Amino acid sequence: MAAVAFWAGGAMCELSATSLAAKIFWSKVEYIGTLGTPVLFLLLALDYNHIDLMRRRYWLATLFAIPLTCLLLAAGNEYHHLVWTSYRPSPSGYNLLIYGHGPVFWLGVAGYSYLMMLLGSLLLIRSLHYYPAHFRGQSITLMLSAVAPWLGNILYLSGAFPLRGLDPTPHSFAFTGMVFAIDLLYLRQLYLVPVARTRAFEAMGDGIVVVDQQLRILDINPSGARMLGKPARQLQGNALPAPWLGGAMLEKESRHLELMVPDSGIILDIRAYRAGSPAIPACW
């Protein structure tokens, strides 16, 4: 949102300037926010999905490499005209200027920004699937707030916005910021960042095995795989390699058992739960 504020501030100065040179100068300044905002939106979505790139400086530098290159090219546009090719007054008046866009703009500015926004939006959609149901309201709210910048930028680039030459994208991001502010300050939803179930499942010291009625392994965590003596990828989808466990687990909906592994002397403390669905999770 700091980048959006910088973007909007540069746009305000560009709209209020009357000379062509001043307008071009402020357009270059606002590119700091224009190019940084989509990448920061992606980083927000990555952090919300517990994918931490901030500690991996190589990936962080890679994400900002193209925006930095485009910013430098915009600063020296007079020498190559790869970002802006022409400037003309808008037929809508109001001191607006229509910029002709070059290949660097379409590929490095618009194209790369759309890519960052698309990846960020897909990550928010991903969270709808992986997070518990009571956290889906957060993801849906974030998704809806991300729709506004998409619409604003499409209207600007297509020339469909009534005031030609006015970019409504920073105003759209301001709407996104307002939604975030409501989430943070009033609903306080974003303080409750959900913990990925997959990580908790993988990290548990107890072995967990989920089997169906035919005792085929539907899911298993690393501890369970170690107890069964095979890698998890070899066990999933195959029959439980301990048929002596099957009868004990299928007898009742919930059981606490102590069984000795045949020919080993190892005693397992088993808590078996039979769910209402065809799957029967067993934990030991």
PDB file of C-alpha atoms in Angstrom:
ATOM      1  CA  MET A   1       0.000   0.000   0.000  1.00  0.00           C
ATOM      2  CA  ALA A   2       3.001   2.291   0.451  1.00  0.00           C
ATOM      3  CA  ALA A   3       3.858   1.566  -3.195  1.00  0.00           C
ATOM      4  CA  VAL A   4       0.257   2.324  -4.194  1.00  0.00           C
ATOM      5  CA  ALA A   5       0.406   5.619  -2.272  1.00  0.00           C
ATOM      6  CA  PHE A   6       3.636   6.528  -4.097  1.00  0.00           C
ATOM      7  CA  TRP A   7       2.004   5.586  -7.405  1.00  0.00           C
ATOM      8  CA  ALA A   8      -1.083   7.685  -6.669  1.00  0.00           C
ATOM      9  CA  GLY A   9       1.057  10.619  -5.500  1.00  0.00           C
ATOM     10  CA  GLY A  10       3.060  10.576  -8.733  1.00  0.00           C
ATOM     11  CA  ALA A  11      -0.160  10.360 -10.740  1.00  0.00           C
ATOM     12  CA  MET A  12      -1.562  13.359  -8.840  1.00  0.00           C
ATOM     13  CA  CYS A  13       1.516  15.414  -9.661  1.00  0.00           C
ATOM     14  CA  GLU A  14       1.433  14.281 -13.307  1.00  0.00           C
ATOM     15  CA  LEU A  15      -2.243  15.286 -13.630  1.00  0.00           C
ATOM     16  CA  SER A  16      -1.649  18.692 -12.058  1.00  0.00           C
ATOM     17  CA  ALA A  17       1.419  19.514 -14.211  1.00  0.00           C
ATOM     18  CA  THR A  18       0.736  21.622 -17.314  1.00  0.00           C
ATOM     19  CA  SER A  19       3.941  21.257 -19.340  1.00  0.00           C
ATOM     20  CA  LEU A  20       4.800  18.138 -21.328  1.00  0.00           C
ATOM     21  CA  ALA A  21       8.256  17.839 -19.729  1.00  0.00           C
ATOM     22  CA  ALA A  22       6.795  17.984 -16.224  1.00  0.00           C
ATOM     23  CA  LYS A  23       4.156  15.373 -17.045  1.00  0.00           C
ATOM     24  CA  ILE A  24       6.779  12.986 -18.425  1.00  0.00           C
ATOM     25  CA  PHE A  25       8.982  13.540 -15.355  1.00  0.00           C
ATOM     26  CA  TRP A  26       6.191  12.672 -12.925  1.00  0.00           C
ATOM     27  CA  SER A  27       5.200   9.674 -15.028  1.00  0.00           C
ATOM     28  CA  LYS A  28       8.722   8.350 -14.556  1.00  0.00           C
ATOM     29  CA  VAL A  29       8.529   8.976 -10.811  1.00  0.00           C
ATOM     30  CA  GLU A  30       5.201   7.163 -10.406  1.00  0.00           C
ATOM     31  CA  TYR A  31       6.692   4.130 -12.179  1.00  0.00           C
ATOM     32  CA  ILE A  32       8.420   3.302  -8.862  1.00  0.00           C
ATOM     33  CA  GLY A  33       5.003   2.487  -7.435  1.00  0.00           C
ATOM     34  CA  THR A  34       3.560   1.181 -10.705  1.00  0.00           C
ATOM     35  CA  LEU A  35       6.251  -1.464 -11.103  1.00  0.00           C
ATOM     36  CA  GLY A  36       6.626  -2.335  -7.421  1.00  0.00           C
ATOM     37  CA  THR A  37       2.964  -2.819  -6.500  1.00  0.00           C
ATOM     38  CA  PRO A  38       2.258  -6.055  -8.477  1.00  0.00           C
ATOM     39  CA  VAL A  39       5.420  -7.751  -7.174  1.00  0.00           C
ATOM     40  CA  LEU A  40       4.558  -6.797  -3.607  1.00  0.00           C
ATOM     41  CA  PHE A  41       1.030  -8.141  -4.133  1.00  0.00           C
ATOM     42  CA  LEU A  42       2.561 -11.477  -5.172  1.00  0.00           C
ATOM     43  CA  LEU A  43       4.773 -11.456  -2.056  1.00  0.00           C
ATOM     44  CA  LEU A  44       1.668 -10.846   0.078  1.00  0.00           C
ATOM     45  CA  ALA A  45      -0.064 -13.856  -1.516  1.00  0.00           C
ATOM     46  CA  LEU A  46       3.068 -15.989  -1.047  1.00  0.00           C
ATOM     47  CA  ASP A  47       3.291 -15.038   2.619  1.00  0.00           C
ATOM     48  CA  TYR A  48      -0.414 -15.768   3.117  1.00  0.00           C
ATOM     49  CA  ASN A  49       0.249 -19.254   1.708  1.00  0.00           C
ATOM     50  CA  HIS A  50       3.298 -19.700   3.995  1.00  0.00           C
ATOM     51  CA  ILE A  51       5.734 -19.665   1.061  1.00  0.00           C
ATOM     52  CA  ASP A  52       8.625 -17.557   2.311  1.00  0.00           C
ATOM     53  CA  LEU A  53      10.799 -15.973  -0.389  1.00  0.00           C
ATOM     54  CA  MET A  54      11.972 -13.056   1.763  1.00  0.00           C
ATOM     55  CA  ARG A  55      14.854 -15.150   3.124  1.00  0.00           C
ATOM     56  CA  ARG A  56      15.811 -16.348  -0.343  1.00  0.00           C
ATOM     57  CA  ARG A  57      17.428 -13.221  -1.662  1.00  0.00           C
ATOM     58  CA  TYR A  58      18.136 -14.759  -5.070  1.00  0.00           C
ATOM     59  CA  TRP A  59      14.426 -15.228  -5.792  1.00  0.00           C
ATOM     60  CA  LEU A  60      13.585 -11.834  -4.348  1.00  0.00           C
ATOM     61  CA  ALA A  61      16.188 -10.169  -6.582  1.00  0.00           C
ATOM     62  CA  THR A  62      14.868 -12.130  -9.574  1.00  0.00           C
ATOM     63  CA  LEU A  63      11.305 -10.914  -8.999  1.00  0.00           C
ATOM     64  CA  PHE A  64      12.418  -7.275  -8.931  1.00  0.00           C
ATOM     65  CA  ALA A  65      14.938  -7.542 -11.792  1.00  0.00           C
ATOM     66  CA  ILE A  66      12.462  -6.830 -14.613  1.00  0.00           C
ATOM     67  CA  PRO A  67      10.708  -3.925 -12.795  1.00  0.00           C
ATOM     68  CA  LEU A  68      14.099  -2.346 -12.047  1.00  0.00           C
ATOM     69  CA  THR A  69      15.163  -2.724 -15.686  1.00  0.00           C
ATOM     70  CA  CYS A  70      11.909  -1.156 -16.892  1.00  0.00           C
ATOM     71  CA  LEU A  71      12.333   1.712 -14.426  1.00  0.00           C
ATOM     72  CA  LEU A  72      15.814   2.458 -15.773  1.00  0.00           C
ATOM     73  CA  LEU A  73      14.548   2.290 -19.361  1.00  0.00           C
ATOM     74  CA  ALA A  74      11.692   4.649 -18.499  1.00  0.00           C
ATOM     75  CA  ALA A  75      14.167   7.103 -16.976  1.00  0.00           C
ATOM     76  CA  GLY A  76      16.088   7.207 -20.262  1.00  0.00           C
ATOM     77  CA  ASN A  77      13.117   6.889 -22.602  1.00  0.00           C
ATOM     78  CA  GLU A  78      14.169   9.963 -24.633  1.00  0.00           C
ATOM     79  CA  TYR A  79      17.106   7.984 -26.031  1.00  0.00           C
ATOM     80  CA  HIS A  80      15.257   4.868 -27.233  1.00  0.00           C
ATOM     81  CA  HIS A  81      11.439   5.375 -26.932  1.00  0.00           C
ATOM     82  CA  LEU A  82      10.931   1.743 -25.894  1.00  0.00           C
ATOM     83  CA  VAL A  83       8.556   2.599 -23.044  1.00  0.00           C
ATOM     84  CA  TRP A  84       6.635   5.564 -24.492  1.00  0.00           C
ATOM     85  CA  THR A  85       6.595   6.211 -28.217  1.00  0.00           C
ATOM     86  CA  SER A  86       4.390   9.321 -28.403  1.00  0.00           C
ATOM     87  CA  TYR A  87       2.435  11.848 -26.354  1.00  0.00           C
ATOM     88  CA  ARG A  88      -0.781  13.609 -27.356  1.00  0.00           C
ATOM     89  CA  PRO A  89      -3.492  15.571 -25.561  1.00  0.00           C
ATOM     90  CA  SER A  90      -6.585  13.582 -24.628  1.00  0.00           C
ATOM     91  CA  PRO A  91      -9.820  14.354 -26.490  1.00  0.00           C
ATOM     92  CA  SER A  92     -11.485  14.236 -23.069  1.00  0.00           C
ATOM     93  CA  GLY A  93      -9.643  17.405 -22.039  1.00  0.00           C
ATOM     94  CA  TYR A  94      -9.014  18.002 -18.309  1.00  0.00           C
ATOM     95  CA  ASN A  95      -5.265  18.386 -18.889  1.00  0.00           C
ATOM     96  CA  LEU A  96      -4.970  14.639 -19.652  1.00  0.00           C
ATOM     97  CA  LEU A  97      -2.215  13.144 -21.786  1.00  0.00           C
ATOM     98  CA  ILE A  98      -2.416   9.957 -23.845  1.00  0.00           C
ATOM     99  CA  TYR A  99       0.835   7.978 -23.948  1.00  0.00           C
ATOM    100  CA  GLY A 100       1.764   5.802 -26.900  1.00  0.00           C
ATOM    101  CA  HIS A 101       3.284   2.606 -25.533  1.00  0.00           C
ATOM    102  CA  GLY A 102       6.341   0.774 -26.834  1.00  0.00           C
ATOM    103  CA  PRO A 103       7.429  -2.871 -26.586  1.00  0.00           C
ATOM    104  CA  VAL A 104       9.056  -2.530 -23.150  1.00  0.00           C
ATOM    105  CA  PHE A 105       5.786  -1.235 -21.748  1.00  0.00           C
ATOM    106  CA  TRP A 106       3.703  -4.086 -23.160  1.00  0.00           C
ATOM    107  CA  LEU A 107       6.171  -6.800 -22.182  1.00  0.00           C
ATOM    108  CA  GLY A 108       7.979  -5.537 -19.096  1.00  0.00           C
ATOM    109  CA  VAL A 109       5.422  -3.219 -17.506  1.00  0.00           C
ATOM    110  CA  ALA A 110       1.922  -4.431 -18.428  1.00  0.00           C
ATOM    111  CA  GLY A 111       2.825  -8.058 -19.200  1.00  0.00           C
ATOM    112  CA  TYR A 112       4.984  -8.627 -16.135  1.00  0.00           C
ATOM    113  CA  SER A 113       2.517  -6.832 -13.845  1.00  0.00           C
ATOM    114  CA  TYR A 114      -0.327  -8.995 -15.129  1.00  0.00           C
ATOM    115  CA  LEU A 115       1.822 -12.082 -14.523  1.00  0.00           C
ATOM    116  CA  MET A 116       2.517 -11.058 -10.916  1.00  0.00           C
ATOM    117  CA  MET A 117      -1.148 -10.274 -10.283  1.00  0.00           C
ATOM    118  CA  LEU A 118      -2.227 -13.542 -11.903  1.00  0.00           C
ATOM    119  CA  LEU A 119       0.166 -15.627  -9.799  1.00  0.00           C
ATOM    120  CA  GLY A 120      -0.912 -13.804  -6.647  1.00  0.00           C
ATOM    121  CA  SER A 121      -4.586 -14.356  -7.471  1.00  0.00           C
ATOM    122  CA  LEU A 122      -3.981 -18.060  -8.161  1.00  0.00           C
ATOM    123  CA  LEU A 123      -2.249 -18.388  -4.789  1.00  0.00           C
ATOM    124  CA  LEU A 124      -5.288 -16.873  -3.081  1.00  0.00           C
ATOM    125  CA  ILE A 125      -7.502 -19.334  -4.954  1.00  0.00           C
ATOM    126  CA  ARG A 126      -5.160 -22.116  -3.777  1.00  0.00           C
ATOM    127  CA  SER A 127      -5.726 -21.078  -0.175  1.00  0.00           C
ATOM    128  CA  LEU A 128      -9.471 -21.597  -0.662  1.00  0.00           C
ATOM    129  CA  HIS A 129      -8.746 -25.285  -1.241  1.00  0.00           C
ATOM    130  CA  TYR A 130      -6.064 -25.958   1.364  1.00  0.00           C
ATOM    131  CA  TYR A 131      -7.258 -23.900   4.320  1.00  0.00           C
ATOM    132  CA  PRO A 132     -10.118 -24.893   6.658  1.00  0.00           C
ATOM    133  CA  ALA A 133     -13.607 -23.666   5.777  1.00  0.00           C
ATOM    134  CA  HIS A 134     -13.718 -20.963   8.465  1.00  0.00           C
ATOM    135  CA  PHE A 135     -10.684 -19.242   6.866  1.00  0.00           C
ATOM    136  CA  ARG A 136     -12.196 -19.112   3.374  1.00  0.00           C
ATOM    137  CA  GLY A 137     -13.838 -15.772   4.092  1.00  0.00           C
ATOM    138  CA  GLN A 138     -10.357 -14.236   4.329  1.00  0.00           C
ATOM    139  CA  SER A 139      -9.289 -15.649   0.981  1.00  0.00           C
ATOM    140  CA  ILE A 140     -12.531 -14.629  -0.727  1.00  0.00           C
ATOM    141  CA  THR A 141     -12.203 -11.093   0.672  1.00  0.00           C
ATOM    142  CA  LEU A 142      -8.626 -10.843  -0.598  1.00  0.00           C
ATOM    143  CA  MET A 143      -9.696 -12.189  -4.000  1.00  0.00           C
ATOM    144  CA  LEU A 144     -12.537  -9.670  -4.340  1.00  0.00           C
ATOM    145  CA  SER A 145     -10.243  -6.802  -3.397  1.00  0.00           C
ATOM    146  CA  ALA A 146      -7.787  -7.935  -6.097  1.00  0.00           C
ATOM    147  CA  VAL A 147     -10.484  -7.776  -8.787  1.00  0.00           C
ATOM    148  CA  ALA A 148     -10.685  -3.957  -8.713  1.00  0.00           C
ATOM    149  CA  PRO A 149      -7.094  -3.303  -9.984  1.00  0.00           C
ATOM    150  CA  TRP A 150      -7.626  -5.866 -12.764  1.00  0.00           C
ATOM    151  CA  LEU A 151     -10.730  -4.025 -13.968  1.00  0.00           C
ATOM    152  CA  GLY A 152      -9.160  -0.588 -13.618  1.00  0.00           C
ATOM    153  CA  ASN A 153      -6.054  -1.472 -15.606  1.00  0.00           C
ATOM    154  CA  ILE A 154      -7.998  -3.284 -18.331  1.00  0.00           C
ATOM    155  CA  LEU A 155     -10.227  -0.223 -18.777  1.00  0.00           C
ATOM    156  CA  TYR A 156      -7.142   2.007 -19.099  1.00  0.00           C
ATOM    157  CA  LEU A 157      -5.173  -0.153 -21.537  1.00  0.00           C
ATOM    158  CA  SER A 158      -8.205  -0.888 -23.719  1.00  0.00           C
ATOM    159  CA  GLY A 159      -9.160   2.778 -23.960  1.00  0.00           C
ATOM    160  CA  ALA A 160     -12.637   1.981 -22.627  1.00  0.00           C
ATOM    161  CA  PHE A 161     -12.377   4.343 -19.644  1.00  0.00           C
ATOM    162  CA  PRO A 162     -14.540   7.448 -20.312  1.00  0.00           C
ATOM    163  CA  LEU A 163     -11.732   9.886 -19.458  1.00  0.00           C
ATOM    164  CA  ARG A 164      -9.087   8.788 -21.945  1.00  0.00           C
ATOM    165  CA  GLY A 165      -5.580   9.275 -20.597  1.00  0.00           C
ATOM    166  CA  LEU A 166      -6.637   8.858 -16.957  1.00  0.00           C
ATOM    167  CA  ASP A 167      -5.365   5.637 -15.406  1.00  0.00           C
ATOM    168  CA  PRO A 168      -7.864   4.437 -12.758  1.00  0.00           C
ATOM    169  CA  THR A 169      -5.548   1.631 -11.561  1.00  0.00           C
ATOM    170  CA  PRO A 170      -4.112   3.456  -8.501  1.00  0.00           C
ATOM    171  CA  HIS A 171      -7.673   4.411  -7.511  1.00  0.00           C
ATOM    172  CA  SER A 172      -8.604   0.720  -7.826  1.00  0.00           C
ATOM    173  CA  PHE A 173      -5.685  -0.276  -5.614  1.00  0.00           C
ATOM    174  CA  ALA A 174      -6.903   2.313  -3.115  1.00  0.00           C
ATOM    175  CA  PHE A 175     -10.129   0.294  -2.931  1.00  0.00           C
ATOM    176  CA  THR A 176      -7.990  -2.803  -2.278  1.00  0.00           C
ATOM    177  CA  GLY A 177      -6.257  -0.954   0.550  1.00  0.00           C
ATOM    178  CA  MET A 178      -9.589   0.047   2.033  1.00  0.00           C
ATOM    179  CA  VAL A 179     -10.689  -3.604   2.103  1.00  0.00           C
ATOM    180  CA  PHE A 180      -7.388  -4.582   3.735  1.00  0.00           C
ATOM    181  CA  ALA A 181      -7.839  -1.813   6.320  1.00  0.00           C
ATOM    182  CA  ILE A 182     -11.308  -3.117   7.208  1.00  0.00           C
ATOM    183  CA  ASP A 183      -9.862  -6.625   7.526  1.00  0.00           C
ATOM    184  CA  LEU A 184      -6.960  -5.534   9.702  1.00  0.00           C
ATOM    185  CA  LEU A 185      -8.471  -2.835  11.885  1.00  0.00           C
ATOM    186  CA  TYR A 186     -12.148  -3.821  12.194  1.00  0.00           C
ATOM    187  CA  LEU A 187     -12.603  -7.501  11.405  1.00  0.00           C
ATOM    188  CA  ARG A 188      -8.986  -8.303  12.372  1.00  0.00           C
ATOM    189  CA  GLN A 189      -9.140 -11.275  10.026  1.00  0.00           C
ATOM    190  CA  LEU A 190      -5.595 -11.090   8.727  1.00  0.00           C
ATOM    191  CA  TYR A 191      -4.219 -11.521  12.240  1.00  0.00           C
ATOM    192  CA  LEU A 192      -5.620 -15.065  12.115  1.00  0.00           C
ATOM    193  CA  VAL A 193      -3.300 -16.420   9.436  1.00  0.00           C
ATOM    194  CA  PRO A 194      -4.217 -20.089   9.015  1.00  0.00           C
ATOM    195  CA  VAL A 195      -1.608 -22.766   9.603  1.00  0.00           C
ATOM    196  CA  ALA A 196      -1.253 -25.090   6.647  1.00  0.00           C
ATOM    197  CA  ARG A 197      -2.639 -28.491   7.629  1.00  0.00           C
ATOM    198  CA  THR A 198      -0.192 -30.228   5.366  1.00  0.00           C
ATOM    199  CA  ARG A 199       2.802 -28.948   7.333  1.00  0.00           C
ATOM    200  CA  ALA A 200       1.282 -29.953  10.672  1.00  0.00           C
ATOM    201  CA  PHE A 201       0.418 -33.391   9.262  1.00  0.00           C
ATOM    202  CA  GLU A 202       3.963 -33.877   7.958  1.00  0.00           C
ATOM    203  CA  ALA A 203       5.626 -32.694  11.181  1.00  0.00           C
ATOM    204  CA  MET A 204       3.707 -34.855  13.658  1.00  0.00           C
ATOM    205  CA  GLY A 205       5.780 -37.360  15.583  1.00  0.00           C
ATOM    206  CA  ASP A 206       2.918 -39.854  15.704  1.00  0.00           C
ATOM    207  CA  GLY A 207       2.420 -42.001  12.647  1.00  0.00           C
ATOM    208  CA  ILE A 208      -0.863 -41.315  10.843  1.00  0.00           C
ATOM    209  CA  VAL A 209      -2.336 -43.631   8.208  1.00  0.00           C
ATOM    210  CA  VAL A 210      -5.662 -43.148   6.421  1.00  0.00           C
ATOM    211  CA  VAL A 211      -7.122 -46.298   4.832  1.00  0.00           C
ATOM    212  CA  ASP A 212     -10.366 -47.155   3.056  1.00  0.00           C
ATOM    213  CA  GLN A 213     -12.656 -50.150   3.566  1.00  0.00           C
ATOM    214  CA  GLN A 214     -10.289 -52.339   1.530  1.00  0.00           C
ATOM    215  CA  LEU A 215      -7.373 -51.239   3.751  1.00  0.00           C
ATOM    216  CA  ARG A 216      -5.726 -49.346   0.908  1.00  0.00           C
ATOM    217  CA  ILE A 217      -3.573 -46.475   2.119  1.00  0.00           C
ATOM    218  CA  LEU A 218      -5.105 -43.142   1.094  1.00  0.00           C
ATOM    219  CA  ASP A 219      -2.664 -40.904   2.962  1.00  0.00           C
ATOM    220  CA  ILE A 220       0.290 -41.318   5.311  1.00  0.00           C
ATOM    221  CA  ASN A 221       2.725 -38.997   7.056  1.00  0.00           C
ATOM    222  CA  PRO A 222       6.524 -39.516   7.273  1.00  0.00           C
ATOM    223  CA  SER A 223       6.347 -40.989  10.793  1.00  0.00           C
ATOM    224  CA  GLY A 224       3.806 -43.576   9.661  1.00  0.00           C
ATOM    225  CA  ALA A 225       5.915 -44.449   6.634  1.00  0.00           C
ATOM    226  CA  ARG A 226       8.966 -44.996   8.842  1.00  0.00           C
ATOM    227  CA  MET A 227       6.992 -47.348  11.073  1.00  0.00           C
ATOM    228  CA  LEU A 228       5.877 -49.348   8.071  1.00  0.00           C
ATOM    229  CA  GLY A 229       9.426 -49.426   6.743  1.00  0.00           C
ATOM    230  CA  LYS A 230       8.800 -47.967   3.253  1.00  0.00           C
ATOM    231  CA  PRO A 231       8.753 -44.496   1.625  1.00  0.00           C
ATOM    232  CA  ALA A 232       5.346 -42.795   1.674  1.00  0.00           C
ATOM    233  CA  ARG A 233       5.184 -42.608  -2.146  1.00  0.00           C
ATOM    234  CA  GLN A 234       5.469 -46.414  -2.333  1.00  0.00           C
ATOM    235  CA  LEU A 235       2.762 -46.956   0.288  1.00  0.00           C
ATOM    236  CA  GLN A 236       0.068 -44.587  -0.971  1.00  0.00           C
ATOM    237  CA  GLY A 237      -2.556 -46.372  -3.027  1.00  0.00           C
ATOM    238  CA  ASN A 238      -1.349 -49.831  -2.002  1.00  0.00           C
ATOM    239  CA  ALA A 239      -2.717 -52.264   0.553  1.00  0.00           C
ATOM    240  CA  LEU A 240      -1.747 -51.751   4.183  1.00  0.00           C
ATOM    241  CA  PRO A 241       1.395 -53.923   4.655  1.00  0.00           C
ATOM    242  CA  ALA A 242       0.174 -54.995   8.088  1.00  0.00           C
ATOM    243  CA  PRO A 243      -3.005 -57.061   7.544  1.00  0.00           C
ATOM    244  CA  TRP A 244      -3.040 -58.057  11.207  1.00  0.00           C
ATOM    245  CA  LEU A 245      -4.052 -54.440  11.943  1.00  0.00           C
ATOM    246  CA  GLY A 246      -7.098 -54.527   9.666  1.00  0.00           C
ATOM    247  CA  GLY A 247      -9.460 -56.637  11.765  1.00  0.00           C
ATOM    248  CA  ALA A 248      -8.764 -54.631  14.902  1.00  0.00           C
ATOM    249  CA  MET A 249      -9.428 -51.313  13.181  1.00  0.00           C
ATOM    250  CA  LEU A 250     -12.645 -52.352  11.434  1.00  0.00           C
ATOM    251  CA  GLU A 251     -14.392 -53.776  14.476  1.00  0.00           C
ATOM    252  CA  LYS A 252     -15.560 -50.504  16.077  1.00  0.00           C
ATOM    253  CA  GLU A 253     -15.804 -46.824  15.243  1.00  0.00           C
ATOM    254  CA  SER A 254     -13.165 -45.853  17.796  1.00  0.00           C
ATOM    255  CA  ARG A 255     -10.649 -48.070  19.558  1.00  0.00           C
ATOM    256  CA  HIS A 256      -7.535 -47.742  21.680  1.00  0.00           C
ATOM    257  CA  LEU A 257      -5.338 -50.786  21.206  1.00  0.00           C
ATOM    258  CA  GLU A 258      -1.944 -52.096  22.184  1.00  0.00           C
ATOM    259  CA  LEU A 259      -0.708 -54.641  19.655  1.00  0.00           C
ATOM    260  CA  MET A 260       2.609 -56.416  19.271  1.00  0.00           C
ATOM    261  CA  VAL A 261       4.139 -56.441  15.812  1.00  0.00           C
ATOM    262  CA  PRO A 262       4.611 -60.104  14.802  1.00  0.00           C
ATOM    263  CA  ASP A 263       8.212 -61.389  14.935  1.00  0.00           C
ATOM    264  CA  SER A 264       9.611 -58.086  16.187  1.00  0.00           C
ATOM    265  CA  GLY A 265       8.688 -57.600  19.843  1.00  0.00           C
ATOM    266  CA  ILE A 266       7.642 -53.991  19.125  1.00  0.00           C
ATOM    267  CA  ILE A 267       4.448 -52.872  20.867  1.00  0.00           C
ATOM    268  CA  LEU A 268       2.302 -50.265  19.104  1.00  0.00           C
ATOM    269  CA  ASP A 269      -0.043 -47.915  20.952  1.00  0.00           C
ATOM    270  CA  ILE A 270      -2.858 -47.530  18.412  1.00  0.00           C
ATOM    271  CA  ARG A 271      -5.766 -45.114  18.359  1.00  0.00           C
ATOM    272  CA  ALA A 272      -8.077 -46.107  15.521  1.00  0.00           C
ATOM    273  CA  TYR A 273     -11.006 -43.961  14.405  1.00  0.00           C
ATOM    274  CA  ARG A 274     -13.677 -44.985  11.952  1.00  0.00           C
ATOM    275  CA  ALA A 275     -15.123 -41.980  10.149  1.00  0.00           C
ATOM    276  CA  GLY A 276     -18.604 -41.687   8.691  1.00  0.00           C
ATOM    277  CA  SER A 277     -17.083 -41.742   5.215  1.00  0.00           C
ATOM    278  CA  PRO A 278     -15.499 -44.813   3.592  1.00  0.00           C
ATOM    279  CA  ALA A 279     -12.076 -43.692   4.829  1.00  0.00           C
ATOM    280  CA  ILE A 280     -10.841 -44.962   8.220  1.00  0.00           C
ATOM    281  CA  PRO A 281      -8.018 -42.850   9.707  1.00  0.00           C
ATOM    282  CA  ALA A 282      -5.722 -44.785  12.029  1.00  0.00           C
ATOM    283  CA  CYS A 283      -3.117 -43.104  14.233  1.00  0.00           C
ATOM    284  CA  TRP A 284      -0.365 -44.863  16.129  1.00  0.00           C
TER     285      TRP A 284
END
